[in-house]
Amino acid sequence: MKNLPIWLTVLLELSLLWPCALCMNFIKSVTLQYSSPNHTRVKRGWQWEPLYVLEEQPITQPIYIGQLKSDSDKEDGSVRYILSGEGAGTIFIMDGHTGRIFVLKKLDREEKPFYTLRAQAINSLTGVHVETESEFVIKILDINDNEPTFINGPYIAEVPEMSPIGTSVIQVTAVDRDDPTNGNHARLVYSIIQGQPQFSIEIKSGIIRVASQIDRETKDQYHIIVLVQDMIGNLGALSATASVTINVSDINDNAPKFQLKTYDMSIIESASIGEIVGVVLADDVDTGKNAEIVYSIEDRGDFDVFSISTDNITQEGIITLKKVVDFEKRNRRYHIQVRAENKYRSDLYDLTTIRVTVVDVDEPPVFLKKEYYMDVLENATVGSHVGSVTAKDPDSASSIIRYGIVQNKYSRFFDICKNGSIMTSQPLDTETHPWHNITITATEAQNPALVSEVQVYIQVIDVNDHPPELQNEYNIYVCEKTKAGQQVQTISAMDKDPVFNHRFYFMLHPEEASNENFTLIDNSDNTATILALRNGYSLSENPVFYLSIIISDNGVPSLSSTSTLTLQVCDCGMNNNVESCINRGFLWNFFNSGAFIAISVFTTLLLALAVIVHIKCKKSPIHFSEKGEDLKENIVKYDDEGGGEEDTEAYDITGLRHQTVMRENKRKRNIRTDIQSMYRLSLGLGPDVAIFKEFLSEKLEEANADPCGFAPDSLHTYSYEGTGSISGSLSSLETSSWEMNVY
């Protein structure tokens, strides 16, 4: 029933071609065939034999490989065959009348092992399918045309030496492209053609195994050649070979070996500790870590004189000197036994004996000490003995030793004598140089090239020559609200003398015995505390207090010093915190006190008074000077007895006048015409004494009554010697003269 739609389509197409009656009869018969449930269909089908093609077969013309045929084919030409599918028409062709199939080309099974094709059988006249389309396969038969091939080559393997027989080393694998189901074309067998008897191989699996004992020290690498064949090695088999490199790895199975059983070495007696004596080497035929060696000296013989260490790079044993050797004092040959042991197996070792000979040399002098420590007082006089150094010639023939000092900045303070005694050459001061480091040399007199040196450390012992003093310059503040017994300040001292355990003592100066304000308490720890003795202090009444203290030390002899501390009274605010005073300073306290207010008021009054005086001076006339007579900071003395007009030439008073002073108009006074001025008197006869006294009195009264006149720093001396001289001489030779000094 499934092919019914196909048949109906074919019949519909035929109806268009054939006469109508014939079409209808054919359709009716077909319809009855499929529709009648009681109709029995006659079995028909394809007939063909298996189809095979041998690969790699040369073809010059089509080769018959088989035939497809319907059992309904009467071989009368009524059935036509059609071939389709893989290779149809190009590789395979079919005879449409007979169904015979031919191959046209040479085939390769390894490229394509079979081909799938389809065949149809139709009526030659109607084109109707006689048989349903059928699918069939043409197989390509295999021939042994491919040789085996190794994969993952070349092969490299490793096996430890002394491995047990049968130990697996590596597996080699080969493949064959031929058909494994067709005979023995792809059945492989393995064999070794090079590498026996050390190794063997399993013929089917290709596993290589150890066949006999192998030793890396004998041979550390093997090259194996493996043969593989198909067809189980029968006639016509194909084969291939592969190379296998097998490296033999080392195991720690060999002990180190010394090259010699006895070694002879030598060392000079002047060699220092740590100097190399010699080198030994033990060989280990193993490799890598298995060949690492550790050297040691056996606990016998002179083992404590030498030491040995291992050089990890060269694997050598380095022997060094552990103790100083002396040709003159001890055995001149030493014997030690050295052990070379495998680092990871203590049972693998070797021993050797080393003989060390000490060689005598001419050695420089040797000081009895490696270094010297001395001390000297800083007040030691020049030439004082500090200490001595001693050096000896270590050789059997003792030589004379000469001493010297290596020049440096400290050597100028000291000299050294022939016997090694060190003396001072300059005054010392511990405060400047508390230590002097000098280098002393010892030289053999017979061989100046042999010189030894030693360090001498000289400490200058301090002598108490500096009195103690205050540690700091203290700014001490006392709050106004301080209570009696309250701590004001803690002070400490210092001393320039470099003494480690200084002890300072504090006390008040004897003049402070009656001090009712403050006292001093020694805390016995190089500090002292100032305590208040009364309640409350006043910044306005007494802003500053002074306290004298004495500080002494415990030196020998004991020294002391006196210091005066200044204690400033401060308004510490509501919290009575002295820190606020420290931050503000003394000027703040002064400006914040009553003293500042008093000074301010006084200054204001002075300024007001100065203004008043200035105003009054501007309003009052100046009565002190007359006719340009000025009083200057000079002493004018008239005592010349010269005569007449020559006096005016000798004393030119124009230089004493202030030419720039502007005189105010003065009220005219009634003055005697015979007494007008000093200038007039110098030109004529002088008045009598009474008149002159009256004139001076008036001038003095004017000066005292003038508030704007300043007291001049001049002294005018007027001497009158009476009458009788026409020139008015002012000579002081007469006893009847009088003087009046005006300041």
Short mmCIF file of C-alpha atoms in Angstrom, two decimals, residues 362-365 395 442-444 447-452:
data_model
loop_
_atom_site.label_atom_id
_atom_site.label_comp_id
_atom_site.label_asym_id
_atom_site.label_seq_id
_atom_site.Cartn_x
_atom_site.Cartn_y
_atom_site.Cartn_z
CA ASP A 362 112.35 33.94 59.91
CA GLU A 363 109.41 35.47 61.75
CA PRO A 364 108.88 39.06 62.86
CA PRO A 365 108.77 39.94 66.55
CA ASP A 395 113.06 32.39 66.20
CA ALA A 442 108.49 46.19 66.98
CA THR A 443 111.32 45.73 64.48
CA GLU A 444 114.22 43.28 64.44
CA ASN A 447 116.27 42.59 59.68
CA PRO A 448 114.25 45.83 59.54
CA ALA A 449 111.82 44.24 57.09
CA LEU A 450 110.42 42.09 59.90
CA VAL A 451 108.00 44.43 61.67
CA SER A 452 105.08 43.70 63.96
#
